[in-house]
Short mmCIF file of C-alpha atoms in Angstrom, two decimals:
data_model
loop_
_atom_site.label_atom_id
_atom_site.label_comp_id
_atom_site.label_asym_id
_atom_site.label_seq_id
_atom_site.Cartn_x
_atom_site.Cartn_y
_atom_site.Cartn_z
CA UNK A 126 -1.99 10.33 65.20
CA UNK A 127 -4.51 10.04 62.51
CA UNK A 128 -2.54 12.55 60.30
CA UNK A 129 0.17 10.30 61.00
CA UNK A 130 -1.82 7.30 59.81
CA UNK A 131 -3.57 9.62 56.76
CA UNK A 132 -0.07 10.09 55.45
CA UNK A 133 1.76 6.94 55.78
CA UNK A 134 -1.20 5.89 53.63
CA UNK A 135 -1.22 8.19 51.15
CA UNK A 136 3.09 7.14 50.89
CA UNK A 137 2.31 3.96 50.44
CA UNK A 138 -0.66 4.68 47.26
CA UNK A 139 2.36 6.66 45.51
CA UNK A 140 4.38 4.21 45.91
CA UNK A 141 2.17 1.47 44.37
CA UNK A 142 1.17 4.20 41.07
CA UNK A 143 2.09 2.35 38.24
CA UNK A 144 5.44 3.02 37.12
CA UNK A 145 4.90 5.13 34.31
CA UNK A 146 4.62 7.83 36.38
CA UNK A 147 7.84 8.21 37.50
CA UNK A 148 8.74 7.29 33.53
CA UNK A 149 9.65 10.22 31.27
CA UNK A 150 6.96 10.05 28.55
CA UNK A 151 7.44 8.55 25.48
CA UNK A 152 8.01 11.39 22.74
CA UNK A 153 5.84 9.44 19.23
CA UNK A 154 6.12 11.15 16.30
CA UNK A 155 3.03 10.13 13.38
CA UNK A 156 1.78 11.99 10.14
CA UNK A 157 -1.96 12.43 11.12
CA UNK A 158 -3.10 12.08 7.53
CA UNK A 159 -3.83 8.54 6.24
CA UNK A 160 -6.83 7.33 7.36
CA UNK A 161 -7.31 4.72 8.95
CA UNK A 162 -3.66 4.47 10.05
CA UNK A 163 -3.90 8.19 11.44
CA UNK A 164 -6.14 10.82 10.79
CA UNK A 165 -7.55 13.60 12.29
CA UNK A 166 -11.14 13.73 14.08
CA UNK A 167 -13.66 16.76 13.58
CA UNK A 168 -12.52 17.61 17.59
CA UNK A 169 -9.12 18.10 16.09
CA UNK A 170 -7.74 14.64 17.88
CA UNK A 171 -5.72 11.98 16.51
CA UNK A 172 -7.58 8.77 15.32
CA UNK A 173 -6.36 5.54 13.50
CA UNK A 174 -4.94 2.07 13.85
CA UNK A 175 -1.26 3.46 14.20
CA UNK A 176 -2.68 5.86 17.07
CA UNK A 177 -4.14 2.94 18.62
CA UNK A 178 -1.46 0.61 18.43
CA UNK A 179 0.80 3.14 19.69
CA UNK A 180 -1.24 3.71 23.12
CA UNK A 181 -1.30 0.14 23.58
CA UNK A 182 1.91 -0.37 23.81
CA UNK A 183 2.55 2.69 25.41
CA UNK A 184 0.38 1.13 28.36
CA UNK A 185 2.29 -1.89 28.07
CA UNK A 186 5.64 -0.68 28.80
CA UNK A 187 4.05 1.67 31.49
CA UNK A 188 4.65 5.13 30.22
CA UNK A 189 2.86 8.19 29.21
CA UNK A 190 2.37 8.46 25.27
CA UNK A 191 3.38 12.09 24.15
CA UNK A 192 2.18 12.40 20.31
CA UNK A 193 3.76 14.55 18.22
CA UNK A 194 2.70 15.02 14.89
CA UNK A 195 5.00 16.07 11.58
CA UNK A 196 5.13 15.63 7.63
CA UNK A 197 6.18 12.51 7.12
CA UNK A 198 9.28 13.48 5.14
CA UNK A 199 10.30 15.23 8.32
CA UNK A 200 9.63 12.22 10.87
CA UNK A 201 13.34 10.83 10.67
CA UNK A 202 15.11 14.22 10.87
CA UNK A 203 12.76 14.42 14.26
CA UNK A 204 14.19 11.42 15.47
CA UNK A 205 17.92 12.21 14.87
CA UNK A 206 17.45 15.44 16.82
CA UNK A 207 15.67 14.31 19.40
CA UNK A 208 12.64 16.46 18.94
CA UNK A 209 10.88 12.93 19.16
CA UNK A 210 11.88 8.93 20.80
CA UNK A 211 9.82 6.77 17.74
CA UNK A 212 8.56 7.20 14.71
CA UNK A 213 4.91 5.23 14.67
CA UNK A 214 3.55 6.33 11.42
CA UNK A 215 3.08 2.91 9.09
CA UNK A 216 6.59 3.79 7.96
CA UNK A 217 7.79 0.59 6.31
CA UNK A 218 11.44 -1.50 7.34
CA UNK A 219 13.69 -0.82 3.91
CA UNK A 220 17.32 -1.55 4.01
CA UNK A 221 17.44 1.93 2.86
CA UNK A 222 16.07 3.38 5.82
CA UNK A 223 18.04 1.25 8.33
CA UNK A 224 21.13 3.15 7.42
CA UNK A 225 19.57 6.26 9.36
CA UNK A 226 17.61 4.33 11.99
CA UNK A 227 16.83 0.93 13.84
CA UNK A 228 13.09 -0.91 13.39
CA UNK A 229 11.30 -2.92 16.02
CA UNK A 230 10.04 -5.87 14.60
CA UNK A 231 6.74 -5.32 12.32
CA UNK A 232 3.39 -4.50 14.06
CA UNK A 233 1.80 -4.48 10.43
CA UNK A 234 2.35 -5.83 6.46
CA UNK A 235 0.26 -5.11 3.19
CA UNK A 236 1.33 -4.65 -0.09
CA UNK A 237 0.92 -1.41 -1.99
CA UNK A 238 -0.95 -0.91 -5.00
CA UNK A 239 -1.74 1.55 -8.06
CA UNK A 240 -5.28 3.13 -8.24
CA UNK A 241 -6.75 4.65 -11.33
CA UNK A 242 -10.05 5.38 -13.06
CA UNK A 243 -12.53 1.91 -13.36
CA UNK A 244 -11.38 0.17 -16.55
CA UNK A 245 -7.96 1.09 -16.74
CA UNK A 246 -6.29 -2.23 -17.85
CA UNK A 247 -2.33 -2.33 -16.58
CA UNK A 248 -0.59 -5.61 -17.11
CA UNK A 249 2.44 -7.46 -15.32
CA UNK A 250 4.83 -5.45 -17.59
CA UNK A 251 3.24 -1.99 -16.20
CA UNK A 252 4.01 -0.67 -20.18
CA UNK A 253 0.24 0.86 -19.89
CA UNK A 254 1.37 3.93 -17.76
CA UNK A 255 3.80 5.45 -20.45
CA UNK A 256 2.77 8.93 -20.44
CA UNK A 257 0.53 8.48 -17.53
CA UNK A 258 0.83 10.83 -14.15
CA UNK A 259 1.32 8.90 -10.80
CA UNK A 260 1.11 10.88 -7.85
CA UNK A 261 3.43 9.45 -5.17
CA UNK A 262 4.24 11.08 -1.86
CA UNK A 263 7.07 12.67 -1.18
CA UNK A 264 9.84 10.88 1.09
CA UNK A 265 7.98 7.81 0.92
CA UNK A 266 8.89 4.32 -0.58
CA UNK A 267 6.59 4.53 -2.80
CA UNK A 268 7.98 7.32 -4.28
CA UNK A 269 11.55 5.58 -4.69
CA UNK A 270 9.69 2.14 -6.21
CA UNK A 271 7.75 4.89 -8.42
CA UNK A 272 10.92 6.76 -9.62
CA UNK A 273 12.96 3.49 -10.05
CA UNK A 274 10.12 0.98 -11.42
CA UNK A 275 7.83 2.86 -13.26
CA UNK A 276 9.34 6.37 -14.67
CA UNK A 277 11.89 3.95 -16.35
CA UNK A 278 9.09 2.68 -18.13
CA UNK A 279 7.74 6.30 -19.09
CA UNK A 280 5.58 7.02 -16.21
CA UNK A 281 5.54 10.48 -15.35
CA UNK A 282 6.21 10.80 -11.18
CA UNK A 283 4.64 13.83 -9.28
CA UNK A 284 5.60 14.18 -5.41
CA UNK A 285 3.12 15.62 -3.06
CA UNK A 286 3.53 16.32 0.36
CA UNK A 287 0.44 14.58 1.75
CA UNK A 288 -1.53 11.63 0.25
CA UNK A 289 -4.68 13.49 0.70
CA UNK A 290 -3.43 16.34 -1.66
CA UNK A 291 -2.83 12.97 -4.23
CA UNK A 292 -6.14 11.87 -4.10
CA UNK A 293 -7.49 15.52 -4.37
CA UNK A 294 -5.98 15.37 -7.48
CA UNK A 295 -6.85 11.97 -8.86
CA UNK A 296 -10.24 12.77 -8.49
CA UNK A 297 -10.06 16.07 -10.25
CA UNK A 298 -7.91 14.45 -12.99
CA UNK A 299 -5.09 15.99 -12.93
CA UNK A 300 -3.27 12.47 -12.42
CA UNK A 301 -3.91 9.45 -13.67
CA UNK A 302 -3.26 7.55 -10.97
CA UNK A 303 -1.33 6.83 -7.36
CA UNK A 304 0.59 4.11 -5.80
CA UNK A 305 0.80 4.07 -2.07
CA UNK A 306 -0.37 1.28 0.49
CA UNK A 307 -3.41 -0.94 -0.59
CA UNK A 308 -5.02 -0.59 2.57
CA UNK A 309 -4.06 3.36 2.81
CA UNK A 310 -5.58 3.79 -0.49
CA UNK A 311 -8.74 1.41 0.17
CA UNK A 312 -10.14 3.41 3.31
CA UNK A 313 -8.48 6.90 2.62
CA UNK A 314 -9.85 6.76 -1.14
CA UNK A 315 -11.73 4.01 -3.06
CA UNK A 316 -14.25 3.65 -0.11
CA UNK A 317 -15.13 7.59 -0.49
CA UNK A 318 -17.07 9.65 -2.03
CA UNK A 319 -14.09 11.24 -4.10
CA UNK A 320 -12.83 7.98 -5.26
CA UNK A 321 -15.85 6.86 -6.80
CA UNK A 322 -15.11 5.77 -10.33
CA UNK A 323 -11.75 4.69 -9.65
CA UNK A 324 -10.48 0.82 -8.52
CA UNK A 325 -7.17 -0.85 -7.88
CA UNK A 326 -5.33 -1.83 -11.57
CA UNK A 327 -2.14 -3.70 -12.28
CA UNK A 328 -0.32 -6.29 -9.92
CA UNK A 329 0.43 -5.76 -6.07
CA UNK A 330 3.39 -4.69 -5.29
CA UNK A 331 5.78 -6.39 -2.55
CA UNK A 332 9.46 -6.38 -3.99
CA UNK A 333 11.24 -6.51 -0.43
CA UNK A 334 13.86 -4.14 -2.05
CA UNK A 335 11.25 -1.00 -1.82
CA UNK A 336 8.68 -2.19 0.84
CA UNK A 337 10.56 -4.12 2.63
CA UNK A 338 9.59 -6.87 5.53
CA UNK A 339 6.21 -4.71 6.52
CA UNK A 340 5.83 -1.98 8.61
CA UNK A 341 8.14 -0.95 12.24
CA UNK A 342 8.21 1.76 14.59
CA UNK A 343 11.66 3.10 14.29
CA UNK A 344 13.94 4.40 17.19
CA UNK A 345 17.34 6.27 17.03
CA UNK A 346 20.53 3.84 16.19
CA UNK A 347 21.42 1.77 19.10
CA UNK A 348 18.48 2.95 21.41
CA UNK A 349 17.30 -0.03 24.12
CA UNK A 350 13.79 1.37 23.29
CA UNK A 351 13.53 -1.13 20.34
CA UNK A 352 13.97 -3.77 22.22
CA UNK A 353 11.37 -2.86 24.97
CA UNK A 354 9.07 -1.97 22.19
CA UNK A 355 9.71 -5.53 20.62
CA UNK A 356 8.53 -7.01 24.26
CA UNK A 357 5.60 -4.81 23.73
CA UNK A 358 4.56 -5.72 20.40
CA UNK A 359 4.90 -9.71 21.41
CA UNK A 360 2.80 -8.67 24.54
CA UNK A 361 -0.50 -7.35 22.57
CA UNK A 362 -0.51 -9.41 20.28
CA UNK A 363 -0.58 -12.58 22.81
CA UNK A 364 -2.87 -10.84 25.42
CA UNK A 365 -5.76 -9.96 22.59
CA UNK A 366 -5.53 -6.34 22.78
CA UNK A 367 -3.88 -6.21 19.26
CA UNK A 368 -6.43 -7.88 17.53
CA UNK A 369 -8.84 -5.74 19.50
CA UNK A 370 -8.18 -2.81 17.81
CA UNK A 371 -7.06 -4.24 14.23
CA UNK A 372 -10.88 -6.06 14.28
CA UNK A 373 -11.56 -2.03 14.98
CA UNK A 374 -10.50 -1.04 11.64
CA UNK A 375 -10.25 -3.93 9.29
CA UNK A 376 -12.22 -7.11 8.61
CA UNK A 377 -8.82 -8.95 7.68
CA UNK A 378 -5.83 -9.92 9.37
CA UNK A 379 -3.24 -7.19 8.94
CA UNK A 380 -0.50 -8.26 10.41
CA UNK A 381 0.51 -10.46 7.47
CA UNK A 382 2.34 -13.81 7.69
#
């Protein structure tokens, strides 16, 4: 009788486990390489604001976050075959991009920026990088704002696969100079040791044509997972835990107007 009792019991704790689960985990791709939106710790684990945000919502919606990291130029192709479900790697919404996959709504917004050595004066007009070597990464928006903005205007563009591999070469100047996300380029660089010596020059940059309207987690075309993730997003961002983790990594409100 008391086996009887033990496992009607034990039923009933399955049966209140949260519902994740019995979920099929949530496949997240990310480029682990752009601190502090994702980078990798000395233990060889995943750290960051877009890691964070991602488990957060993951508990949200009640299933098990499965994190799968790839170049960031290879993210999308991911999606469309299914190797991953999202795409949570500060990827920005661009009109561009929606022709190959949907956006939740934004869960971040800054504007990007050029950094080069102290001094450097660039004006409005931009007409000071003639000549000058920006290092842009490769797939990114910045690199289509770089090609279409500023190599009109004589700038020389150099893709990289990896923004680290950039800034590797800014400091050993062999470039002049980067463009890539203010923040991005604030921890990951100025705030270094390597970018000593260099500063953000010229305007910020927030034409909604290249960067568009901030920063989404994008899902396959007509996937109910945006909307879900949408809930999700509204959810931590009214219950506190967003601002939990962006008052982990910035002294500034991120999320933008």
């Amino acid at each position: 009788m008391k086996k009887l009792v033990l496992l009607g019991a034990l039923a009933l704790s399955v049966l209140s486990l949260p519902t994740f689960a019995d979920e099929k985990p949530l496949k997240i791709g990310i480029e682990a390489a752009y601190p502090p939106f994702a980078s990798k710790a000395p233990d060889g684990s995943i750290v960051g604001f877009d890691y964070d945000i991602g488990n957060a919502l993951c508990e949200q919606m009640q299933v098990k976050c499965v994190w799968v990291e790839q170049e960031f130029d290879g993210l999308i192709p991911a999606l469309q075959v299914r190797k991953i479900d999202a795409i949570l790697s500060s990827m920005s919404i661009t009109e561009d991009r929606k022709k190959s996959v949907d956006f939740t709504n934004k869960y971040y917004n800054t504007p990007a920026r050029l950094v080069m050595k102290v001094g450097t004066q660039v004006s409005e007009g931009l007409a000071e990088l003639k000549g000058k070597n920006i290092g842009v990464q490769r797939g990114s928006i910045h690199e289509r704002f770089a090609r279409e903005v500023l190599a009109p205007l004589g700038a020389e563009i150099k893709p990289y696969g990896s923004q680290n591999e950039i800034y590797l070469d800014v400091a050993a100047g062999r470039l002049d100079g980067t463009v890539a996300d203010a923040t991005l380029l604030d921890d990951g660089f100025l705030k270094t040791d390597a970018g000593k010596g260099f500063a953000f020059v010229g305007p910020a940059f927030t034409d909604v044509k290249y960067f568009g309207d901030g920063v989404g987690i994008a899902v396959r075309k007509g996937d109910a997972l945006k909307d879900k993730i949408n809930t999700a997003i509204t959810a931590i961002r009214e219950n506190g835990k967003y601002k939990q983790i962006q008052d982990k990594y910035f002294a500034f409100d991120i999320y933008g107007k």
